[in-house]
GROMACS .gro file of C-alpha atoms in nm:
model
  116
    1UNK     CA    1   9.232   0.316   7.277
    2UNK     CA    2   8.897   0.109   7.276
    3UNK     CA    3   8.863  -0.222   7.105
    4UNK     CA    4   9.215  -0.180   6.949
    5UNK     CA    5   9.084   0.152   6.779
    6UNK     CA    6   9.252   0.472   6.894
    7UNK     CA    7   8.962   0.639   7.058
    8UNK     CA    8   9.097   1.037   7.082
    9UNK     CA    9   9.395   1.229   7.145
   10UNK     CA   10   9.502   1.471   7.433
   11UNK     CA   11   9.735   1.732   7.402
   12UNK     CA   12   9.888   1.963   7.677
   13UNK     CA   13  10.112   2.245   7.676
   14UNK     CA   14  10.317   2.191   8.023
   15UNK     CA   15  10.352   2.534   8.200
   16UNK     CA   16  10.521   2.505   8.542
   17UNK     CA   17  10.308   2.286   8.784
   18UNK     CA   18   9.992   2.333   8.527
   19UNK     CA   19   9.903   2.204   8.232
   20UNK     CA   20   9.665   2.411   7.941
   21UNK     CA   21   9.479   2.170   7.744
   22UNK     CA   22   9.523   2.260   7.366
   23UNK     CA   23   9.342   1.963   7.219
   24UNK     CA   24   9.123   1.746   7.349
   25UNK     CA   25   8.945   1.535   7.094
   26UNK     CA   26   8.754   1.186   7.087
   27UNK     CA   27   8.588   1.070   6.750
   28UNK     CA   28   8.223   1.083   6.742
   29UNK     CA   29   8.149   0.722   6.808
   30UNK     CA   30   8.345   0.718   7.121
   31UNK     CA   31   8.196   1.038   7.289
   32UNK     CA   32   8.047   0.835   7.558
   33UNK     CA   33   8.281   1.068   7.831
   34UNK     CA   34   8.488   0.717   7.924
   35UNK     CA   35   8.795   0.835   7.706
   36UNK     CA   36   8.771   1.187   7.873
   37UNK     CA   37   8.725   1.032   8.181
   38UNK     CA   38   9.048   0.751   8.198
   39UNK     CA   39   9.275   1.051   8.076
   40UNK     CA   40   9.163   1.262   8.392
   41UNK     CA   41   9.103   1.008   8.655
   42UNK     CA   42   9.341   0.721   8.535
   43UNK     CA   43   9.620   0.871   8.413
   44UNK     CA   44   9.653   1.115   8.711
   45UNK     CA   45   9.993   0.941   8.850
   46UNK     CA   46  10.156   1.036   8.469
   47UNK     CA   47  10.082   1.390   8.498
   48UNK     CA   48  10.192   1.383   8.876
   49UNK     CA   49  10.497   1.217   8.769
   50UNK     CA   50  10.543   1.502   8.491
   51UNK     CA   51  10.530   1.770   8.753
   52UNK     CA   52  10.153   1.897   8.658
   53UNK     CA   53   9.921   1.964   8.915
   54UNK     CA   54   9.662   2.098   8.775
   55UNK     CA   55   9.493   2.121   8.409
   56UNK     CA   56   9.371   2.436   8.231
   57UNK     CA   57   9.084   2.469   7.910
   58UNK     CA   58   8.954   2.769   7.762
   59UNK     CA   59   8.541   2.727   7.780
   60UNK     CA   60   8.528   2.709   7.453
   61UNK     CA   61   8.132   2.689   7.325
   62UNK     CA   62   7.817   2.575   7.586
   63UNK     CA   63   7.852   2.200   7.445
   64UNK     CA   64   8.241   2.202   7.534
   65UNK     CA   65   8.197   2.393   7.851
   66UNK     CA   66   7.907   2.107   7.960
   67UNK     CA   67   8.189   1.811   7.868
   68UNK     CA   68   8.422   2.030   8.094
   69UNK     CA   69   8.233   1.997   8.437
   70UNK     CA   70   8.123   1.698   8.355
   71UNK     CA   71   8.479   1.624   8.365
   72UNK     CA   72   8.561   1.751   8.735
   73UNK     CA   73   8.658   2.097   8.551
   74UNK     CA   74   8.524   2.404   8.769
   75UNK     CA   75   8.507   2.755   8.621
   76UNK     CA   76   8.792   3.031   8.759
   77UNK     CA   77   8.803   3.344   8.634
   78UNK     CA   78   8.707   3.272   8.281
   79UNK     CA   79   8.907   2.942   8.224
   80UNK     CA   80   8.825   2.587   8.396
   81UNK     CA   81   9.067   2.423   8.598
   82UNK     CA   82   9.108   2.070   8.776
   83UNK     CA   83   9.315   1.924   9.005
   84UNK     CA   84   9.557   1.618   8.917
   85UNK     CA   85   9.415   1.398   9.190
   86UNK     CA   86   9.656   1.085   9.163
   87UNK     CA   87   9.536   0.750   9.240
   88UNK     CA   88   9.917   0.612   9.321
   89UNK     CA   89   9.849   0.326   9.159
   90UNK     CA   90  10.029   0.110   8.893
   91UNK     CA   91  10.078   0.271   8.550
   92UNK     CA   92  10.001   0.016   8.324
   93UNK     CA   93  10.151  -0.043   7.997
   94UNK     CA   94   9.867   0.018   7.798
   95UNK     CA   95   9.809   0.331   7.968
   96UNK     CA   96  10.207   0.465   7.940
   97UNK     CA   97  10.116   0.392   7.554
   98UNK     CA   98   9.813   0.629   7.514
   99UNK     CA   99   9.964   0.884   7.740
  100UNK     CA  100  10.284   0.879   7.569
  101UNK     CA  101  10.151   0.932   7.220
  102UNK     CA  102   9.952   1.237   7.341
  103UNK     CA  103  10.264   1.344   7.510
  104UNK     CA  104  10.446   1.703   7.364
  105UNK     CA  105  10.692   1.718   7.551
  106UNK     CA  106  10.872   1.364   7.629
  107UNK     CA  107  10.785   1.185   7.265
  108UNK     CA  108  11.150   0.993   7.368
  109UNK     CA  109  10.936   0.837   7.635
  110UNK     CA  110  10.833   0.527   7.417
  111UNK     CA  111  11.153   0.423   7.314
  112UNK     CA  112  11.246   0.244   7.671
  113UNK     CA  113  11.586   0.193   7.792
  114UNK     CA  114  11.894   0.229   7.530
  115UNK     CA  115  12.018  -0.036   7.414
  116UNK     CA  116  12.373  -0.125   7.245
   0.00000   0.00000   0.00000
């Protein structure tokens, strides 16, 4: 989310200590590789926390492949891969927010503690 807007949407399909990437869009006027770059970098401690070391993508086309390294993604035997480096720092609400929406597999996540 940028300037209250929300900014792109990440979607993962968890698979053991890795993570393929099945959607990973930003709308046009945000394409400026900070979105990318806060859910690989800054939200590293979530996907630690979820068990995922490491993130998978198909290449895709040249364009998408470029985004990819740019990213920290290297090429392996015909996919790209990086590592979940975590930072071990404070997860912020904001942040829980944006990774929560984009989250599969724990959508109960955003609801917080029960209540009676």
């Amino acid at each position: 989310m940028r300037n209250m807007v929300p900014a792109g949407l990440l979607i993962v399909r968890p698979k053991g200590d890795q993570a393929d990437v099945f959607l990973d869009f930003v709308i046009p006027g945000y394409r400026d590789f900070r979105a990318g770059k806060f859910l690989f970098e800054e939200s590293a401690d979530y996907f630690q926390s979820q068990g995922i070391k490491r993130l998978v993508s198909e290449p895709g086309n040249p364009r998408h492949e470029s985004y990819l390294r740019r990213m920290g993604f290297q090429l392996e035997n015909g996919n790209y891969y990086r590592a979940v480096q975590p930072k071990n720092g404070v997860v912020t609400m904001k942040r829980m927010l944006l990774i929560c929406a984009a989250n599969p597999w724990e959508p109960s996540s955003l609801r917080g503690p029960a209540t009676a």
